XYZ file of C-alpha atoms in Angstrom:
562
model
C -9.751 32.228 -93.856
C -7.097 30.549 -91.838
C -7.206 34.118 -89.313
C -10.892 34.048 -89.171
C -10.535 30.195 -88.055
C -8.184 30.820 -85.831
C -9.996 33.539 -84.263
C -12.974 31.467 -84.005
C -11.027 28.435 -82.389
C -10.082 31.227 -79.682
C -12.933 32.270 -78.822
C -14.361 28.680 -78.629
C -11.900 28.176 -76.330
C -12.596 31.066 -74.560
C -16.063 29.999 -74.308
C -15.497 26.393 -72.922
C -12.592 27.148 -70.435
C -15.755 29.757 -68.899
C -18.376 27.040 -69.259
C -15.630 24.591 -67.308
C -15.185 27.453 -64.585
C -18.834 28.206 -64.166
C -19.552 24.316 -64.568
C -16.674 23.818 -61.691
C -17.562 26.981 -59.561
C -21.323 25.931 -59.535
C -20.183 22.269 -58.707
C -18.190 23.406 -55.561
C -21.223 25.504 -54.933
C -24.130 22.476 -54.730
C -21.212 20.349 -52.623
C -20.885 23.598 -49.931
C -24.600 23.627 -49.958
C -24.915 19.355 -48.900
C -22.332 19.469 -46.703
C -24.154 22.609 -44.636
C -27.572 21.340 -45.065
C -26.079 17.519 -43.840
C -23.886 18.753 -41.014
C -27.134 21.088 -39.721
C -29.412 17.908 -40.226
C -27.174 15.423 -38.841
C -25.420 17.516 -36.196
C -28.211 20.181 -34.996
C -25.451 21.453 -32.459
C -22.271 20.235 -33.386
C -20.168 23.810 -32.685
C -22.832 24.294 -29.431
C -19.871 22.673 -27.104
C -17.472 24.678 -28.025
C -19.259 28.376 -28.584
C -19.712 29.402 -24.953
C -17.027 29.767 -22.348
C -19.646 30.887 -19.384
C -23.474 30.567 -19.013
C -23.062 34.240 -16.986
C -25.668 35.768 -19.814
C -27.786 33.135 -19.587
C -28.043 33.580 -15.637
C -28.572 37.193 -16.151
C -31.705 37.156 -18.314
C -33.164 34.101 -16.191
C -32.195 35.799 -12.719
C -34.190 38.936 -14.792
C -37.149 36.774 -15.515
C -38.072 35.023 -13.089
C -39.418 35.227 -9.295
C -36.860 35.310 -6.906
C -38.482 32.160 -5.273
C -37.415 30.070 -8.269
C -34.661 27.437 -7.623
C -32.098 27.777 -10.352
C -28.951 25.490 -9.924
C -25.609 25.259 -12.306
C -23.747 22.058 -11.627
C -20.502 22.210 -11.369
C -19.994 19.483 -13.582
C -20.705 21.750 -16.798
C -17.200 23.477 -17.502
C -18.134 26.405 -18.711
C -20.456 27.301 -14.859
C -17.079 26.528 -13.342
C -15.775 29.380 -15.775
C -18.578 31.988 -14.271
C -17.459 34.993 -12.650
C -21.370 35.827 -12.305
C -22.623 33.125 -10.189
C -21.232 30.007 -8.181
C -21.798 26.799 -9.462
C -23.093 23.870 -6.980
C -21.989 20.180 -6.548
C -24.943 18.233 -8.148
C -25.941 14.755 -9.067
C -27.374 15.539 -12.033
C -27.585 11.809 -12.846
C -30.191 11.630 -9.783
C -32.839 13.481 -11.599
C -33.537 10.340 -13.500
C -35.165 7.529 -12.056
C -33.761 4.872 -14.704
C -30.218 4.830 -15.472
C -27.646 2.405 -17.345
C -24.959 4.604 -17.303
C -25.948 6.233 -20.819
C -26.301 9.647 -19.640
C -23.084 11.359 -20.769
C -23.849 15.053 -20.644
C -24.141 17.930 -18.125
C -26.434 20.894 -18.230
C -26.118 24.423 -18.183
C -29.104 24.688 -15.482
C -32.189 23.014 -13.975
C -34.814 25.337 -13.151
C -37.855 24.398 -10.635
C -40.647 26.049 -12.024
C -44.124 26.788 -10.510
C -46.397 27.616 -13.174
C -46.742 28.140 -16.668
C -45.364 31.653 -16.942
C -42.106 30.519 -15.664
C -41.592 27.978 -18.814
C -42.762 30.798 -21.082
C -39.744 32.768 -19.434
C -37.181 29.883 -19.523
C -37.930 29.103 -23.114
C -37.881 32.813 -23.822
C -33.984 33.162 -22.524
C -33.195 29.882 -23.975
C -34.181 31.515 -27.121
C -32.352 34.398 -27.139
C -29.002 33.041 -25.850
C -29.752 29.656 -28.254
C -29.944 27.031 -25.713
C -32.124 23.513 -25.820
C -34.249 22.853 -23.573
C -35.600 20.091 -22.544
C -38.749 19.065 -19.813
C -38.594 17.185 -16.560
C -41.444 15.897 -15.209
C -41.537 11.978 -13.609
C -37.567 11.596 -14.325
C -38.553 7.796 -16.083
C -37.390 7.944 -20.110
C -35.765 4.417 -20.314
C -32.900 6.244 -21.678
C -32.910 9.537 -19.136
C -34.109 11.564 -22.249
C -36.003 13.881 -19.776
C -32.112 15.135 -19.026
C -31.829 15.583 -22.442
C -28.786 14.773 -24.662
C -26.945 17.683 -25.361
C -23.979 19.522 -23.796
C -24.780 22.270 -21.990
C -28.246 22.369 -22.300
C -31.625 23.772 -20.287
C -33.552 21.556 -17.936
C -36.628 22.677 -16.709
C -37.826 20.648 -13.698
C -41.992 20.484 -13.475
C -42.693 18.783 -10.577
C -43.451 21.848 -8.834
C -47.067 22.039 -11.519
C -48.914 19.334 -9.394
C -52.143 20.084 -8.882
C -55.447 18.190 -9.276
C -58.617 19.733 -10.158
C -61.289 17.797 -10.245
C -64.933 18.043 -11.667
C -67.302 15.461 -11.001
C -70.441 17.381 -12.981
C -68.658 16.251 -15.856
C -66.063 13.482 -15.018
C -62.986 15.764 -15.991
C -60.149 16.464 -14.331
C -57.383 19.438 -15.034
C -53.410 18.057 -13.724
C -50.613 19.755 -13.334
C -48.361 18.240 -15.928
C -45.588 17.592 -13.012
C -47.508 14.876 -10.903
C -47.185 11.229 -11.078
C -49.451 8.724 -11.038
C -50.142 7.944 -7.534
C -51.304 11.187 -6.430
C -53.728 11.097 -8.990
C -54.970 7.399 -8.755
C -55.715 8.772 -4.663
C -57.807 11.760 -5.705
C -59.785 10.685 -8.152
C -60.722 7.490 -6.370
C -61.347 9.232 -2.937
C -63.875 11.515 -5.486
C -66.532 8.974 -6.166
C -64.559 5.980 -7.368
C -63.322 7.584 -10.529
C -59.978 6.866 -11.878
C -57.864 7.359 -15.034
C -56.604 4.762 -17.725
C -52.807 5.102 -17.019
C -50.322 2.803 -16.538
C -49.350 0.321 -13.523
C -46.496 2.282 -11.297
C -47.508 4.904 -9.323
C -44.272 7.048 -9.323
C -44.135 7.403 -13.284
C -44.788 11.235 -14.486
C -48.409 11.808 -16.010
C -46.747 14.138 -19.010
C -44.210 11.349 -20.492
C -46.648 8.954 -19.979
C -49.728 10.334 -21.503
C -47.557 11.919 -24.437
C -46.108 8.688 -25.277
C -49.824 6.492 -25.567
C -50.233 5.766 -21.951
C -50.582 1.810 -21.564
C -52.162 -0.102 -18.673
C -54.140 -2.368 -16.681
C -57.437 -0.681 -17.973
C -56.058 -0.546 -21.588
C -58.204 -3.079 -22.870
C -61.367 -1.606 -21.564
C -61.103 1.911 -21.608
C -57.904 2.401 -24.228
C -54.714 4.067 -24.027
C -54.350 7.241 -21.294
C -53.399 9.258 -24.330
C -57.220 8.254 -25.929
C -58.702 10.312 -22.499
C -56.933 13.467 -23.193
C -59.856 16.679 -24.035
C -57.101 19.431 -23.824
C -53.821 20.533 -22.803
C -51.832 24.030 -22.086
C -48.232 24.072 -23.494
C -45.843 26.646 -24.658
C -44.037 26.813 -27.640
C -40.709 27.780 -28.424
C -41.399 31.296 -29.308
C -42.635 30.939 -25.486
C -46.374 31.676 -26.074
C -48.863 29.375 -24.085
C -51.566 27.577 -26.187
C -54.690 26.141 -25.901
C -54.988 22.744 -27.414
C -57.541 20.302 -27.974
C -59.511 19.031 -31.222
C -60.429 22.916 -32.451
C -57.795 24.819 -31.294
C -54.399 23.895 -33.123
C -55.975 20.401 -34.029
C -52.676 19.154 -35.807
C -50.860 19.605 -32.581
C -53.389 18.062 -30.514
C -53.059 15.162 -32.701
C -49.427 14.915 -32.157
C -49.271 15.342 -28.496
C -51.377 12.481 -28.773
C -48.799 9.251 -28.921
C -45.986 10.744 -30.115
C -44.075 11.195 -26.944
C -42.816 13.782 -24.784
C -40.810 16.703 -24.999
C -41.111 16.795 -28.934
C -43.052 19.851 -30.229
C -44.134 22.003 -27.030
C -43.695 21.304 -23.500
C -47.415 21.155 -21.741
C -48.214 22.528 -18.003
C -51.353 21.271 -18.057
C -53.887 17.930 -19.038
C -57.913 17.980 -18.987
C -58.234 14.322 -18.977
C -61.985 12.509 -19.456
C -62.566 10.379 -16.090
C -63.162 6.709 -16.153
C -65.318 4.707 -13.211
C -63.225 2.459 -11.351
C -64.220 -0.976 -11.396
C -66.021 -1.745 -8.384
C -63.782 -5.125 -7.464
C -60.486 -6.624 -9.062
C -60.297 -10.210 -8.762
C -56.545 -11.244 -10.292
C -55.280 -15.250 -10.496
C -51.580 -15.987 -10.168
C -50.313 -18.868 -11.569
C -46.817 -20.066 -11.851
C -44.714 -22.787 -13.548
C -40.889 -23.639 -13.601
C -38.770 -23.285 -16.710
C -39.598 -26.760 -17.850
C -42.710 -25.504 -18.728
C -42.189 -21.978 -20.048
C -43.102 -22.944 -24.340
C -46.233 -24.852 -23.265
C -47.421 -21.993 -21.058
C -46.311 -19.252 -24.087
C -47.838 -21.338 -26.980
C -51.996 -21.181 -24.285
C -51.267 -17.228 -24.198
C -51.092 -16.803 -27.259
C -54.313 -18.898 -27.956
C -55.750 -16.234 -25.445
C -55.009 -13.964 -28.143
C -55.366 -15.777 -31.774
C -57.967 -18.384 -30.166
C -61.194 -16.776 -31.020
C -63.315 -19.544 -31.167
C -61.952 -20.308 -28.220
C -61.189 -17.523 -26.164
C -63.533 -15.041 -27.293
C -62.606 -12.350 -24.253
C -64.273 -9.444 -22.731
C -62.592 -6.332 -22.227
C -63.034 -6.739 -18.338
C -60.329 -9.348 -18.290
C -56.386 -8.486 -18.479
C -53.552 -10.809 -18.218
C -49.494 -10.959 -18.312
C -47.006 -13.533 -18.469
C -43.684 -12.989 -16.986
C -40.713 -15.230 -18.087
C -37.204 -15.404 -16.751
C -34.761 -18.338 -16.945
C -36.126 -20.188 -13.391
C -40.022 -19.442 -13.643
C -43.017 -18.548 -15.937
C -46.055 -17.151 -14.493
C -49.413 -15.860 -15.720
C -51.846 -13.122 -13.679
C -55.082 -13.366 -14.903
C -57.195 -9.804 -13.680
C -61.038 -9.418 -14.241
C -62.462 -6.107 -13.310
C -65.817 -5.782 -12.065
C -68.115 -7.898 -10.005
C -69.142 -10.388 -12.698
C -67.128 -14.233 -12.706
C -68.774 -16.228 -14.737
C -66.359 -15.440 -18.139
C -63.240 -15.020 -15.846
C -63.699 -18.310 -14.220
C -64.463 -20.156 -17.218
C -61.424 -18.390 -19.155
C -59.319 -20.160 -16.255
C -60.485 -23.024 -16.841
C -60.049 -23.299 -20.447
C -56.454 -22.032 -19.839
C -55.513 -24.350 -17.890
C -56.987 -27.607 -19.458
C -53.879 -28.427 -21.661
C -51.288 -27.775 -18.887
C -49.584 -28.782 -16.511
C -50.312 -28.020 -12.633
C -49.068 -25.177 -11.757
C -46.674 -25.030 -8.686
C -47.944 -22.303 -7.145
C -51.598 -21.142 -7.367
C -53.118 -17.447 -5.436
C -56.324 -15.919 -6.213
C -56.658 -12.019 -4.646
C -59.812 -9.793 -4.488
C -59.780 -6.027 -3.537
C -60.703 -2.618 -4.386
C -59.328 -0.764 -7.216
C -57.176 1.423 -5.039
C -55.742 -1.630 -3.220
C -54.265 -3.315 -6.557
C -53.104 -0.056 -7.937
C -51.074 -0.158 -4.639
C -50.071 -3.784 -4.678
C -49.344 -3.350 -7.977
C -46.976 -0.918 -8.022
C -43.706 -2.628 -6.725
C -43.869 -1.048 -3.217
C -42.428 -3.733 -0.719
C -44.543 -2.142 2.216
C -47.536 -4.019 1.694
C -49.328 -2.771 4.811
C -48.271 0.249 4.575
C -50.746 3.354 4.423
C -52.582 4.415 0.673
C -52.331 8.033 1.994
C -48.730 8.345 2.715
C -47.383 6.668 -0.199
C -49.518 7.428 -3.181
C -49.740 11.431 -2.036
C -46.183 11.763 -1.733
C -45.492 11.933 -5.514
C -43.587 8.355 -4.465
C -40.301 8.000 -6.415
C -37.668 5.369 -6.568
C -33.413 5.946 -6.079
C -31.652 5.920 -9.301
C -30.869 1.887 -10.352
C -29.896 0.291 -13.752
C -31.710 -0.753 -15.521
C -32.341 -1.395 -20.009
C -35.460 -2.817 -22.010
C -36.167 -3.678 -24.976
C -39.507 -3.486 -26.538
C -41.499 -5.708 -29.763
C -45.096 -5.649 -30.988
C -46.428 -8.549 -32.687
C -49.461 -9.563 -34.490
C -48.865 -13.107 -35.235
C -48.046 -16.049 -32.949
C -44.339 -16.787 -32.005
C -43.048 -19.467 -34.237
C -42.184 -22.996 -32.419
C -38.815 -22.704 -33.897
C -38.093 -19.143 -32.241
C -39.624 -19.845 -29.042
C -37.454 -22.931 -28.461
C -34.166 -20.566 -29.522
C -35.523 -17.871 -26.981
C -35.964 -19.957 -24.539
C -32.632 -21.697 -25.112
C -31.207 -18.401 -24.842
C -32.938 -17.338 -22.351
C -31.584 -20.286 -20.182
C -28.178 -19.375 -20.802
C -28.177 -15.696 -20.344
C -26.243 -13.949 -17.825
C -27.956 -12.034 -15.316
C -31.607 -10.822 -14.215
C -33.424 -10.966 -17.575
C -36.958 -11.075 -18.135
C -39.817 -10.905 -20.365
C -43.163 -9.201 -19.821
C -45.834 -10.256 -22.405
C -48.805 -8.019 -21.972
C -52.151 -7.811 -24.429
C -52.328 -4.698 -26.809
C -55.825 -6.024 -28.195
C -59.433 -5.219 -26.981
C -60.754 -1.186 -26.593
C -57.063 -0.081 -28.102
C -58.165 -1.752 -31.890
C -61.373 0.098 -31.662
C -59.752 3.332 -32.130
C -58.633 4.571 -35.901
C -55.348 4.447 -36.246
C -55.325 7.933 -37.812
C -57.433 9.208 -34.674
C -54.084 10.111 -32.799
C -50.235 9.975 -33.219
C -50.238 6.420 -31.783
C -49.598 3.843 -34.714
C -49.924 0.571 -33.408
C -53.621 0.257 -32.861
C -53.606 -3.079 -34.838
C -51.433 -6.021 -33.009
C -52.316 -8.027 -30.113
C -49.556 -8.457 -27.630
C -46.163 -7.030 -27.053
C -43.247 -8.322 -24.875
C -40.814 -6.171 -22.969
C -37.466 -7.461 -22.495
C -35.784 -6.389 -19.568
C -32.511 -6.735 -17.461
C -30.852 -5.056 -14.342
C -27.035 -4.857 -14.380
C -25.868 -4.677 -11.190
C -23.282 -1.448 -11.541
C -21.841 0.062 -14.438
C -18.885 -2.719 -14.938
C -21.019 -5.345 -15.761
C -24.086 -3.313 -17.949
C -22.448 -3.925 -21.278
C -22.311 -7.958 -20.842
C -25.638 -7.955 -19.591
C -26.813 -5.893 -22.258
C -25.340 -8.118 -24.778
C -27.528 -11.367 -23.431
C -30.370 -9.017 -23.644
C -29.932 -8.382 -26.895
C -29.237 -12.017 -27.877
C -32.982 -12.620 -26.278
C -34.511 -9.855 -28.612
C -32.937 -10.976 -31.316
C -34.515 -14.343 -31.390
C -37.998 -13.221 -32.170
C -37.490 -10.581 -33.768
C -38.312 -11.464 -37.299
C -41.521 -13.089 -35.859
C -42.843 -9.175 -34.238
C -43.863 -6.254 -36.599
C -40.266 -4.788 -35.769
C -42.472 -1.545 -34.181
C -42.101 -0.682 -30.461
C -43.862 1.337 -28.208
C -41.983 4.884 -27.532
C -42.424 4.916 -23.817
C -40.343 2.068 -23.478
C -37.802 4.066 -25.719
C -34.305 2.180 -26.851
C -31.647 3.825 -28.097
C -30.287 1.124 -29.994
C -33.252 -0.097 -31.413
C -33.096 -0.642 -35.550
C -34.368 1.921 -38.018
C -35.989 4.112 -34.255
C -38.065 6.422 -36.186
C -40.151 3.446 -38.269
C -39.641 0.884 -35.218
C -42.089 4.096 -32.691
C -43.525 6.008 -35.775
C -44.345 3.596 -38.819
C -46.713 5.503 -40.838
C -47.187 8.808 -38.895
C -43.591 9.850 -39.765
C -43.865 12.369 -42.738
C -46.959 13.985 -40.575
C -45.086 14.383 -37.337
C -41.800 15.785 -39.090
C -44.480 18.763 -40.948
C -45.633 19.382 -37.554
C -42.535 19.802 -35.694
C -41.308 21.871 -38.564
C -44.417 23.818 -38.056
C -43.928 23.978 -34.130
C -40.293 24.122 -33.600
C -38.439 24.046 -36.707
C -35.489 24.983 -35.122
C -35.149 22.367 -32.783
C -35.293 23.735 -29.511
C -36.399 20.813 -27.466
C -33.946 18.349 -29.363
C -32.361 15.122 -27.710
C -31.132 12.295 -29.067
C -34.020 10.398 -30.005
C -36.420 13.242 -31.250
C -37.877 14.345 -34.355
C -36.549 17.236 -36.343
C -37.051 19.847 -38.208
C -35.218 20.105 -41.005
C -36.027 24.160 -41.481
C -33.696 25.000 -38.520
C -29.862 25.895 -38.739
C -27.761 25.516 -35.598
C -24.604 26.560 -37.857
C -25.596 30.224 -38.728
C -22.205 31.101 -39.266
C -22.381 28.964 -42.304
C -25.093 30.259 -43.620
C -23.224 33.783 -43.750
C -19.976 32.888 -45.304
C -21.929 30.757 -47.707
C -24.119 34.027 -48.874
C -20.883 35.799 -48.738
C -19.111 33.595 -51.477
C -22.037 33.270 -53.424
C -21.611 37.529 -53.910
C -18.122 37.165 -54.294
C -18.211 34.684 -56.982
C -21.338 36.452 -58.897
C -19.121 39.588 -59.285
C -15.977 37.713 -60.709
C -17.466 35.719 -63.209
């Protein structure tokens, strides 16, 4: 017997020295497999610095594909243009193309290409990819965080401001835009055709696309809704470079998207077929202002604007903002159209529990006329024409904000700590309250890919650091400002006014959409080819493919040894 056992005991051993391999070999298996699948995730193009030593292919197949009248520059800046024996590179501020910058923008591009028209994206994204390159879409140059650069090494720009054109019908009170025009062009045109306008938002020289993509907020936002709630249709192409049609039949999940979600995401669009909106026929706008000693008790009657209904029980014709900054507090109270009675007796219910205000103005003009004055532009008396058909842009300057939706009066407790804060803060900070209430809460929120259709007012917080030396101090008052309130908001923020240090980013622009929008971009672009920092993706894609390989590879190898 004692053989037999022994034999046995053997072979049991046998057996559970194999199970422990297998057991051991699987184990190192499942942690190869999370560390791929985490790097790809977390690091969509963590090898993409290091892989290319020239872009010489990549100007071969676009020199190939597109007209010969297509500007196509490779900064200097980008080591691996200087290394081109193909093509010379060219001393560029590539830091200019954005509008808004804080210093943040730490990467260089392969190329920027001007394009005309939509075949010219469908080429670009076409070489970008078959070489594997992002890309990423340029139209107004304004992301808050210069996103429209992108935020990967070595990447593809393609710069739209060449797709500017306005078509207008007035049978049907549509209008087709070239996705590369900003506002002002458009406010011009559409007025000068029978006092129609659209619902965008308040400075003339921001880009339609990132502005429409990302909800679209603005004066008329109370009475007509978000810019994003006028869209009928838009072109795009995709990233396997084919140009779609898209509106609520044809590829309805992606016209949903589009739709408040931002730019630059999913597709990049040529075109927009917006609905038209009549302009009101005359803006009458109060400005009131108060010094700092005054700022909680002129805070606490907004909000009673807002939460006051049996007080303040507003038409959508009336829009007002509050602007606060360590010296001054101010109000502008806008009615559009020719009626007064409401407006006037809104002012005066305002302003029965408060002090006088130090300096009172009251302004009537035509629609076009505040859209001007409204914009920033110092030359007052300067010509419509010139200025809003010029696609009117601004020099780079620094600049950060901050953004908070709320749908609950500011505690008494956290106002006084703002404003204490507030009063000791270095540099130019401020704090734009503005009223997210009226035609916008009309709309489901599962209608589009905006989510904050519920809350009443949000407040921007913004500063302007005078260079680069001093942004990080400045930043950190900012910060101390948000901070104070910010258990009193929702904690949600409005993606246009995008923040790359803002907590938990994809609930804080997303909230409920964000399991919907990740299908769709899987569905889209599931290899993430217009990725930047702040973006959702796929998680089908791998940037690592050599992974991929040596992982099948070992999987073989170890299959025929056990």
């Amino acid at each position: 017997m004692e053989p037999v056992m022994a034999t046995f005991t053997l072979k049991q051993g046998r057996d559970v020295t194999t199970m422990l391999k297998s057991d051991s070999i699987w184990y190192f298996i499942v942690l190869v497999y999370i560390f791929q699948t985490t790097v790809t995730r977390a690091s969509p193009a963590v090898d993409y610095k290091f892989t290319r030593t020239n872009n010489d292919d990549l100007q071969k197949c676009l020199s190939l594909s597109l007209p010969s009248s297509i500007r196509t520059v490779y900064p200097c800046n980008t080591l691996t243009n200087q290394n081109s024996s193909q093509y010379q590179c060219e001393q560029f501020n590539v830091i200019r193309l954005s509008s808004i910058h804080g210093g943040r923008i730490s990467h260089s591009p392969a190329v920027i290409v001007y394009v005309s028209n939509s075949t010219d994206v469908q080429n670009v994204v076409k070489c970008a990819t078959k070489l594997d390159y992002f890309v990423n879409a340029l139209a107004g140059g304004h992301s808050y965080e210069g996103y429209g650069l992108g935020s990967m090494y070595n990447n593809i720009i393609i710069n739209m401001e060449a797709i500017n054109y306005i078509n207008i019908n007035q049978l049907d009170r549509t209008a087709a835009f070239g996705a590369g025009l900003r506002l002002g062009p458009i406010y011009y045109r559409t007025y000068e055709s029978n006092n129609y306008t659209i619902n965008g938002g308040s400075c003339v020289w921001v880009g339609l696309a990132g502005q429409a993509l990302g909800g679209g907020y603005g004066y008329l936002s109370r009475l007509y809704g978000l810019l994003t709630d006028s869209i009928l249709e838009m072109k795009a192409v995709n990233a396997q470079d084919e140009l779609l049609t898209i509106n609520e039949t044809h590829e309805p999940d992606l016209y949903w998207a589009l739709r408040g979600a931002g730019g630059g995401l999913f597709v990049i669009v040529t075109e927009f077929k917006f609905r038209l909106v009549k302009s009101p026929s005359l803006v009458t706008t109060l400005s009131l202002a108060w010094h700092a000693n005054a700022t909680k008790l002129v805070v606490q009657q907004y909000q009673s604007l807002l939460f006051n209904n049996q007080i303040f029980n507003l038409s959508n014709n009336i829009f007002w903002q509050l602007h606060v900054n360590k010296n001054l507090t101010d109000i502008s109270i806008t009615n559009f159209g020719m009626e007064l009675e409401e407006f006037n007796q809104t002012i005066s219910l305002f302003l029965a529990t408060l002090p006088t205000p130090n300096k009172t103005e009251e302004r009537k003009r035509d629609w076009l006329s505040y859209v001007y004055e409204s914009s920033g532009i110092d030359n007052l008396s300067g010509d419509h024409r010139q200025l809003l058909l010029e696609n009117l842009t601004y020099p780079t300057f620094y600049f950060k904000a901050k953004h908070l939706f709320y749908d609950q009066p500011i505690s008494d407790h956290s106002l006084d700590r703002m404003i204490d804060r507030l009063a000791l803060a270095e540099g130019q900070i401020s704090m734009s309250f503005s009223p997210w209430d009226g035609y916008i809460n009309t709309i489901p929120v599962d209608k589009t890919a905006f989510p904050h259709r519920n809350y009443k007012f949000g407040i921007q917080f913004l500063v302007y650091p005078n260079d680069e030396q001093d942004q990080q101090q400045k930043m950190n008052s900012l910060n101390e400002i948000y901070l104070t309130i910010y258990n009193d908001s929702t904690k949600h923020s409005y993606i246009n006014y995008i923040d790359r240090d803002v907590p938990d980013w994809i609930n804080a622009y997303y909230h409920t959409n964000q399991q919907r929008l990740i299908y769709i971009k899987h569905i889209y672009d599931k290899n993430n080819r217009f990725y930047f920092e702040r973006t959702i993706q796929s998680n089908g894609g791998c940037r690592l493919p050599f992974l991929s390989v040596h992982f099948i590879s070992f999987i073989i190898f170890l299959y025929f040894i056990m």
